[in-house]
Short mmCIF file of C-alpha atoms in Angstrom, two decimals:
data_model
loop_
_atom_site.label_atom_id
_atom_site.label_comp_id
_atom_site.label_asym_id
_atom_site.label_seq_id
_atom_site.Cartn_x
_atom_site.Cartn_y
_atom_site.Cartn_z
CA MET S 12 2.34 74.91 -11.80
CA ARG S 13 2.27 72.81 -8.61
CA THR S 14 5.95 72.92 -7.46
CA ASP S 15 8.09 71.04 -4.90
CA ILE S 16 8.02 72.36 -1.42
CA VAL S 17 11.30 72.84 0.59
CA THR S 18 12.13 73.88 4.01
CA PHE S 19 14.94 73.74 6.57
CA TRP S 20 14.86 72.41 10.22
CA HIS S 21 17.46 72.13 13.08
CA GLY S 22 16.65 69.73 15.97
CA PRO S 23 13.53 67.60 16.68
CA LEU S 24 10.10 68.15 15.08
CA ASP S 25 7.21 68.77 17.17
CA ALA S 26 3.70 67.24 16.68
CA LEU S 27 2.26 70.46 15.24
CA ARG S 28 5.08 70.72 12.54
CA ARG S 29 4.55 67.02 11.65
CA LEU S 30 0.79 67.76 11.18
CA CYS S 31 1.69 70.67 8.77
CA LEU S 32 4.01 68.66 6.80
CA ARG S 33 1.41 65.90 6.42
CA SER S 34 -0.95 68.64 5.12
CA GLN S 35 1.55 69.79 2.48
CA VAL S 36 1.97 66.15 1.25
CA ALA S 37 -1.89 65.67 1.17
CA ALA S 38 -2.10 68.75 -1.03
CA GLY S 39 -0.17 66.75 -3.64
CA HIS S 40 3.22 68.26 -3.24
CA LYS S 41 6.60 66.72 -3.06
CA VAL S 42 8.03 67.87 0.17
CA THR S 43 11.79 68.02 1.33
CA ILE S 44 13.02 69.14 4.64
CA TYR S 45 16.71 69.99 4.80
CA SER S 46 18.75 69.44 7.97
CA PHE S 47 22.24 68.90 9.25
CA ASP S 48 21.27 65.67 11.17
CA PRO S 49 18.68 63.05 10.28
CA ILE S 50 15.08 64.05 11.54
CA ALA S 51 13.19 61.37 13.38
CA GLN S 52 9.47 60.71 12.88
CA LEU S 53 9.09 62.36 9.65
CA PRO S 54 5.51 61.92 8.09
CA GLU S 55 5.21 59.57 5.20
CA GLY S 56 6.04 61.25 1.89
CA VAL S 57 8.53 63.81 3.36
CA GLU S 58 12.10 63.50 2.30
CA ASN S 59 15.12 64.42 4.34
CA ALA S 60 18.07 66.04 2.60
CA GLU S 61 21.51 67.18 3.67
CA ALA S 62 21.66 70.94 4.42
CA GLU S 63 25.49 71.25 4.24
CA PRO S 64 25.67 71.40 0.40
CA ILE S 65 23.14 74.19 0.34
CA LEU S 66 24.62 76.41 3.14
CA PRO S 67 27.44 75.24 5.47
CA HIS S 68 26.64 74.86 9.14
CA SER S 69 29.70 77.07 9.74
CA PHE S 70 27.86 80.10 8.21
CA ALA S 71 25.90 80.31 11.48
CA GLU S 72 29.09 81.59 13.25
CA ARG S 73 28.90 84.76 10.88
CA LEU S 74 25.50 85.46 12.45
CA ARG S 75 26.32 84.95 16.06
CA PRO S 76 28.90 82.75 18.10
CA MET S 77 27.78 79.34 19.19
CA THR S 78 28.69 77.67 22.53
CA ASP S 79 30.12 74.09 21.95
CA GLY S 80 28.43 74.13 18.54
CA VAL S 81 24.91 74.65 19.99
CA TRP S 82 22.54 76.99 18.30
CA ILE S 83 20.00 79.26 19.95
CA ASP S 84 16.52 79.88 18.48
CA ARG S 85 17.71 83.18 17.06
CA THR S 86 20.55 81.45 15.21
CA MET S 87 18.22 78.98 13.51
CA LEU S 88 15.78 81.67 12.59
CA GLN S 89 18.53 83.88 10.93
CA PHE S 90 20.25 81.02 9.33
CA SER S 91 16.91 79.83 7.66
CA ASP S 92 16.52 83.48 6.21
CA PHE S 93 19.67 82.81 4.26
CA PHE S 94 18.99 79.26 3.66
CA ARG S 95 15.68 79.78 1.91
CA MET S 96 17.39 82.21 -0.39
CA ARG S 97 20.03 79.74 -1.31
CA LEU S 98 17.34 77.33 -2.26
CA MET S 99 15.74 80.04 -4.47
CA ALA S 100 19.03 80.57 -6.14
CA LYS S 101 19.18 76.76 -6.78
CA GLN S 102 15.58 76.65 -8.08
CA ALA S 103 14.66 74.07 -5.47
CA GLY S 104 11.10 74.92 -5.21
CA LEU S 105 8.63 76.73 -3.08
CA TRP S 106 9.75 77.50 0.53
CA LEU S 107 7.12 76.91 3.16
CA ASP S 108 7.98 77.06 6.93
CA ALA S 109 7.45 73.74 8.63
CA ASP S 110 4.46 75.28 10.50
CA VAL S 111 2.46 76.13 7.45
CA LEU S 112 -0.74 74.12 7.26
CA LEU S 113 -1.96 73.78 3.64
CA LEU S 114 -5.74 73.63 2.93
CA ARG S 115 -5.20 73.28 -0.86
CA PRO S 116 -2.33 72.99 -3.47
CA VAL S 117 -0.23 76.04 -4.12
CA GLU S 118 0.01 76.96 -7.73
CA ILE S 119 2.76 79.21 -8.92
CA ASP S 120 4.05 80.92 -12.05
CA PRO S 121 7.81 79.93 -12.00
CA ALA S 122 8.60 83.22 -13.68
CA LYS S 123 7.20 85.35 -11.09
CA PRO S 124 7.67 85.84 -7.20
CA TYR S 125 5.20 84.29 -4.82
CA PHE S 126 4.64 85.69 -1.39
CA ALA S 127 1.92 87.39 0.79
CA TRP S 128 1.36 90.26 3.08
CA GLU S 129 1.87 89.37 6.73
CA GLN S 130 1.22 92.70 8.19
CA PRO S 131 -0.32 95.81 6.56
CA ARG S 132 3.13 97.05 5.49
CA GLN S 133 5.30 93.92 5.80
CA LEU S 134 5.63 90.79 3.70
CA GLY S 135 5.89 87.45 5.18
CA ASN S 136 8.68 85.05 4.13
CA SER S 137 7.09 81.87 5.58
CA VAL S 138 5.79 81.25 2.11
CA LEU S 139 8.26 82.27 -0.63
CA TYR S 140 9.20 81.53 -4.17
CA LEU S 141 11.60 83.56 -6.26
CA PRO S 142 12.97 82.93 -9.61
CA SER S 143 16.77 82.23 -9.35
CA ALA S 144 17.74 85.35 -11.11
CA ASP S 145 15.27 87.55 -9.09
CA PRO S 146 16.84 90.91 -7.69
CA ILE S 147 15.98 89.73 -4.22
CA VAL S 148 17.88 86.49 -4.61
CA THR S 149 20.99 88.34 -6.22
CA ALA S 150 20.94 90.85 -3.41
CA PHE S 151 21.30 88.12 -0.72
CA GLU S 152 23.94 86.39 -2.80
CA ALA S 153 25.90 89.78 -2.86
CA LEU S 154 25.27 90.11 0.92
CA MET S 155 26.67 86.69 1.75
CA ALA S 156 29.87 87.52 -0.13
CA GLN S 157 30.59 90.16 2.49
CA ASP S 158 32.46 89.58 5.69
CA GLU S 159 30.20 91.68 7.84
CA LEU S 160 26.80 90.75 6.34
CA THR S 161 25.58 94.39 6.44
CA PRO S 162 22.65 94.81 3.92
CA ASP S 163 22.59 97.84 1.60
CA TRP S 164 18.72 97.89 1.88
CA LEU S 165 18.60 98.89 5.58
CA SER S 166 16.15 101.47 6.43
CA PHE S 167 17.45 104.83 8.03
CA ARG S 168 16.09 103.70 11.38
CA HIS S 169 18.03 100.43 11.27
CA ARG S 170 21.16 102.00 10.00
CA PHE S 171 20.86 104.61 12.90
CA THR S 172 20.24 101.66 15.44
CA TYR S 173 23.17 99.78 14.21
CA MET S 174 25.44 102.79 14.40
CA LEU S 175 24.41 103.19 17.99
CA HIS S 176 25.08 99.49 18.70
CA LYS S 177 28.57 99.75 17.20
CA LEU S 178 29.38 102.58 19.47
CA ARG S 179 28.45 100.26 22.35
CA GLY S 180 30.65 97.47 21.01
CA THR S 181 28.18 95.47 18.97
CA ARG S 182 29.83 94.39 15.68
CA ARG S 183 27.21 92.15 14.12
CA ILE S 184 24.14 93.40 12.34
CA SER S 185 22.46 90.18 13.33
CA ASP S 186 22.46 91.40 16.95
CA VAL S 187 20.50 94.55 16.15
CA ARG S 188 17.15 93.06 15.45
CA LEU S 189 16.03 89.38 15.40
CA ALA S 190 14.41 89.50 11.92
CA ILE S 191 16.75 91.76 10.33
CA PHE S 192 17.34 89.29 7.40
CA GLY S 193 13.71 88.02 7.23
CA PRO S 194 10.44 89.77 6.51
CA ALA S 195 11.71 93.24 6.75
CA ALA S 196 14.43 92.50 4.38
CA LEU S 197 12.04 90.80 1.83
CA THR S 198 9.77 93.78 1.99
CA ALA S 199 12.44 96.44 1.45
CA LEU S 200 13.97 94.36 -1.54
CA ALA S 201 10.57 93.77 -3.02
CA ARG S 202 9.85 97.54 -2.82
CA ARG S 203 13.23 98.37 -4.26
CA SER S 204 12.69 95.91 -7.21
CA GLY S 205 9.10 96.89 -7.78
CA GLU S 206 7.74 93.51 -6.80
CA LEU S 207 5.21 94.31 -4.17
CA GLN S 208 2.52 94.05 -6.93
CA TYR S 209 3.00 90.23 -6.69
CA ALA S 210 1.97 90.10 -2.95
CA LEU S 211 -1.01 88.04 -2.20
CA PRO S 212 -3.59 89.34 0.45
CA LYS S 213 -2.68 88.67 4.03
CA LYS S 214 -5.46 86.13 4.58
CA SER S 215 -3.93 83.88 1.91
CA PHE S 216 -1.61 82.50 4.46
CA TYR S 217 -1.46 84.67 7.65
CA ALA S 218 -5.11 84.62 8.79
CA VAL S 219 -4.33 83.13 12.12
CA HIS S 220 -0.57 84.02 12.45
CA ALA S 221 -0.99 87.06 14.65
CA GLU S 222 -3.91 85.52 16.61
CA PRO S 223 -2.88 81.82 17.47
CA LYS S 224 -6.01 81.49 19.59
CA LEU S 225 -7.90 81.25 16.36
CA PHE S 226 -6.21 77.97 15.66
CA PHE S 227 -5.60 76.51 19.21
CA GLU S 228 -8.84 77.52 21.06
CA PRO S 229 -12.50 76.34 20.44
CA ARG S 230 -14.50 78.52 18.17
CA ASP S 231 -16.52 78.71 14.94
CA PHE S 232 -13.62 78.17 12.37
CA SER S 233 -16.02 77.41 9.45
CA PRO S 234 -15.48 80.89 7.86
CA LEU S 235 -11.71 80.14 7.72
CA VAL S 236 -11.80 76.70 6.19
CA GLY S 237 -14.68 77.74 3.99
CA ASP S 238 -13.05 80.76 2.39
CA GLY S 239 -11.65 79.79 -0.98
CA GLU S 240 -9.02 82.63 -0.91
CA ILE S 241 -7.42 81.13 2.17
CA ILE S 242 -4.62 78.67 0.84
CA GLY S 243 -3.06 77.85 4.18
CA PHE S 244 -2.28 78.97 7.70
CA HIS S 245 1.05 80.01 9.06
CA ILE S 246 0.61 78.98 12.66
CA SER S 247 3.72 79.90 14.52
CA PRO S 248 2.95 77.77 17.71
CA LYS S 249 5.28 79.52 20.05
CA GLY S 250 5.75 76.66 22.51
CA ARG S 251 2.47 74.77 21.80
CA GLY S 252 3.90 72.57 19.18
CA ASN S 253 3.24 69.41 21.25
CA GLN S 254 -0.02 70.67 22.85
CA PRO S 255 -2.83 68.08 22.27
CA PRO S 256 -5.65 69.56 20.08
CA VAL S 257 -8.44 71.03 22.05
CA PRO S 258 -11.93 69.67 21.00
CA GLY S 259 -13.69 72.21 18.94
CA SER S 260 -10.64 73.98 17.76
CA LEU S 261 -9.11 74.37 14.21
CA HIS S 262 -6.26 72.48 15.53
CA ALA S 263 -8.51 69.49 16.32
CA TRP S 264 -10.22 69.70 12.86
CA ALA S 265 -6.77 69.67 11.16
CA ALA S 266 -5.50 66.73 13.23
CA ALA S 267 -8.67 64.81 12.22
CA ARG S 268 -8.21 65.69 8.56
CA PHE S 269 -4.48 65.14 8.22
CA GLY S 270 -3.77 62.67 10.98
CA ALA S 271 -2.76 63.41 14.51
#
């Protein structure tokens, strides 16, 4: 089944993410990006929807205080960890981060989870689908009903770290580790619910994630685009989102294929 693609963004979109969104549309998916404010320069075929009905802006205050309503990058990252789970609960579609470049359509079984290994022992949540009644979704729903947002799936190491932080005055679990609600949480919950069996191989989406030079620098990228098991690339530009494509790079190839 070719499902709708959904994501969340806060602030302006850079050129790299607009390129990735175009690739998702080109793969034949309906793409919706949720935001609190209208997003300018969205690619043709990408819809912009209100984020507030899915998860209120005020939820960010439970993660970390804001100054004059301004979010920092950590706030957006952690907020999006919860936002994607709310979308799963509402059966909105397949979550793709805005920096996932698709080479081909994504086909899912709506009754089964869909994700891939990002590291040898950790799942990625940049590509995620879960049935609405999945144990991972219900675990996040239960977490969000708490005041302190303290997961019951924390590893011993994270519980110990949090205890030390509390002794030093830290009260929010969100301050302990940046990705505490992200891939580490997904991996722990998938293990607890016996769903690791559904994980796709790392190269399905994360072939260039840990090595961005494979995307941004000139090299022979034909083995990547010619590999039928690679569905897309999670790029994670890390400040290079508006960098012009370098001739001979995978970035330049993608810009030529999907439009600069």
